[in-house]
Amino acid sequence: MTADLIIVVCGLIFADSIIFGSVLGIDTALLFTDKPRRALVFGASVIIIATLSDIITYPLYNYILSPASGAYDIAYLRTALFIAVSAGLTYGISIILKRFYTPLYGEIKGCTYYLYSNGAILGILITYSDRNIGYGMSVLYSFLSAVAALFAMILFADIRSRIASEKQPAAFRGVPSVLLAAGLAAMAFSCVILL
Amino acid sequence: MTFIKSDIITENIIKRNPVISLLFGVYPVVAVTVSLRNAVTISEIIIIIMILTGVITAITDRLHNTALTVSVYITIPALTVMTAEAILYTYYPESYTSLGISLPLAATGTVITAYTIQKRNNTDTKNNGINNGIGNDILSSLIHTATAGVGFAAVMIIVATVRELFGRGTLYDIVIFNDYSGIPFLLMPAGALILLGIISAVMQAVTGHDFVRGGERRQ
């Protein structure tokens, strides 16, 4: 059981990484990895929203929306439902933080717009809603995928801070070097699949 | 009309292109551009979402109700993608199947967030000041989002052309190079990111414009 769990966790961190493997979350990962602290705050937010969203959306999709449920055949509402739930949670949590934990709200304030409809969160919800792996496993996989995303983001934030401190040719300074570094990181993550 | 400048087209398409100079909307460019047909489809969907969301949030901004603006920003992309899914599923099932998860994820692109809802944060340097001066003017929002959408689509089409032509030897699913084994690396996400990096570096060298985001340290 423990060995299986280790294999699953390694698979989610490297082979199925939503940042550099399936690249579902690379959009926001590139924006929020300019500083390690921003990467940590954004990654932690993704873990909370993705896990809570999956707790709500998995039963709604599999027992009501999906044709396999036998209740209704309204699976086309899936995208809207997932975005609405994750955005509603983000909004609710940001309101609670604003009222009761102002310093923490100050940390996530800059990224709330990018959390309302986020590729990494929606990608996780869609991926595990389709896999028929059971409610508990779906929530666990969503949590682990988001943790893997946090790991990849912190790793890449460190790479970016090292690149920024090095002297680079004028043409590659800034965004080009970030994209090339992301390409090399994606290549490194793909090599783990081959191993 | 507060924002419209004569150089807005070159600004949003070349000098401050959403993808290669500001890093917005990288996911669709990496995930979808193995096929030019899919790249064109997703570009169309994202341009429509950007224009609709930009214009409607400009209207709701005038009511100074953040919750309403956020609701609109969430609802419009989701509804547009649902409509696109229904159209593609009914009339173009092959495109629907080959786009897969990239189709619903079109609603969550950072390029949509950056150019629509962040209008109010005019002084937010983290957003690179791309919406500075737009406010809630409807025509300015329309032109701003449309030109940014065209800039995004231009990168999508260039990357898709290179990846499909040299990766598979086809263009828009038409065979160009017979008996061509292709370059599999170009069809991988890593290949797309490195190609984007090279395009960004070439554009930076040609335009002489610094593609350095707000958080990046200048040397």
Short mmCIF file of C-alpha atoms in Angstrom, two decimals, chain A residues 58-133:
data_model
loop_
_atom_site.label_atom_id
_atom_site.label_comp_id
_atom_site.label_asym_id
_atom_site.label_seq_id
_atom_site.Cartn_x
_atom_site.Cartn_y
_atom_site.Cartn_z
CA TYR A 58 -17.22 15.18 -7.96
CA PRO A 59 -20.63 14.15 -6.52
CA LEU A 60 -22.46 16.87 -8.47
CA TYR A 61 -20.95 15.72 -11.77
CA ASN A 62 -21.00 11.96 -11.24
CA TYR A 63 -24.41 11.66 -9.54
CA ILE A 64 -26.38 14.39 -11.33
CA LEU A 65 -24.76 15.76 -14.51
CA SER A 66 -23.07 12.72 -16.01
CA PRO A 67 -25.16 10.47 -18.31
CA ALA A 68 -23.67 7.48 -16.41
CA SER A 69 -25.53 8.62 -13.28
CA GLY A 70 -28.85 7.82 -14.95
CA ALA A 71 -30.38 10.96 -13.45
CA TYR A 72 -30.07 13.54 -16.23
CA ASP A 73 -28.00 13.83 -19.40
CA ILE A 74 -26.69 17.35 -18.85
CA ALA A 75 -22.94 16.72 -18.93
CA TYR A 76 -22.49 19.77 -21.18
CA LEU A 77 -22.92 21.92 -18.08
CA ARG A 78 -19.69 20.50 -16.65
CA THR A 79 -17.36 23.39 -17.59
CA ALA A 80 -19.77 26.02 -16.26
CA LEU A 81 -20.35 24.07 -13.04
CA PHE A 82 -16.64 23.55 -12.35
CA ILE A 83 -15.76 27.20 -13.04
CA ALA A 84 -18.71 28.42 -10.94
CA VAL A 85 -17.79 26.24 -7.96
CA SER A 86 -14.07 27.10 -7.99
CA ALA A 87 -14.77 30.81 -8.52
CA GLY A 88 -17.43 30.83 -5.79
CA LEU A 89 -15.02 29.18 -3.36
CA THR A 90 -12.25 31.63 -4.27
CA TYR A 91 -14.60 34.57 -3.76
CA GLY A 92 -15.92 33.18 -0.47
CA ILE A 93 -12.46 32.44 0.91
CA SER A 94 -11.11 35.85 -0.15
CA ILE A 95 -14.06 37.59 1.58
CA ILE A 96 -13.46 35.58 4.79
CA LEU A 97 -9.73 36.34 4.69
CA LYS A 98 -10.38 40.03 4.02
CA ARG A 99 -12.61 40.25 7.07
CA PHE A 100 -10.75 38.03 9.56
CA TYR A 101 -7.14 37.55 8.36
CA THR A 102 -6.18 40.80 6.66
CA PRO A 103 -2.40 40.09 6.38
CA LEU A 104 -3.10 36.77 4.62
CA TYR A 105 -5.61 38.50 2.32
CA GLY A 106 -2.89 41.00 1.43
CA GLU A 107 -0.72 38.08 0.28
CA ILE A 108 -3.31 36.54 -2.07
CA LYS A 109 -4.91 39.80 -3.21
CA GLY A 110 -2.72 40.00 -6.32
CA CYS A 111 -3.66 36.55 -7.55
CA THR A 112 -7.40 36.31 -6.79
CA TYR A 113 -8.40 37.26 -10.36
CA TYR A 114 -6.24 34.42 -11.67
CA LEU A 115 -7.78 31.97 -9.17
CA TYR A 116 -11.42 32.67 -10.15
CA SER A 117 -11.01 30.68 -13.35
CA ASN A 118 -7.70 28.88 -13.25
CA GLY A 119 -6.40 26.36 -15.78
CA ALA A 120 -4.67 24.21 -13.16
CA ILE A 121 -7.77 23.95 -10.97
CA LEU A 122 -10.18 23.33 -13.88
CA GLY A 123 -7.73 20.83 -15.39
CA ILE A 124 -7.55 18.87 -12.12
CA LEU A 125 -11.34 18.85 -11.73
CA ILE A 126 -11.99 17.71 -15.31
CA THR A 127 -9.23 15.07 -15.26
CA TYR A 128 -10.44 13.32 -12.11
CA SER A 129 -14.17 13.72 -12.74
CA ASP A 130 -13.79 11.52 -15.84
CA ARG A 131 -11.60 8.77 -14.41
CA ASN A 132 -14.21 6.82 -12.42
CA ILE A 133 -11.80 6.28 -9.50
#
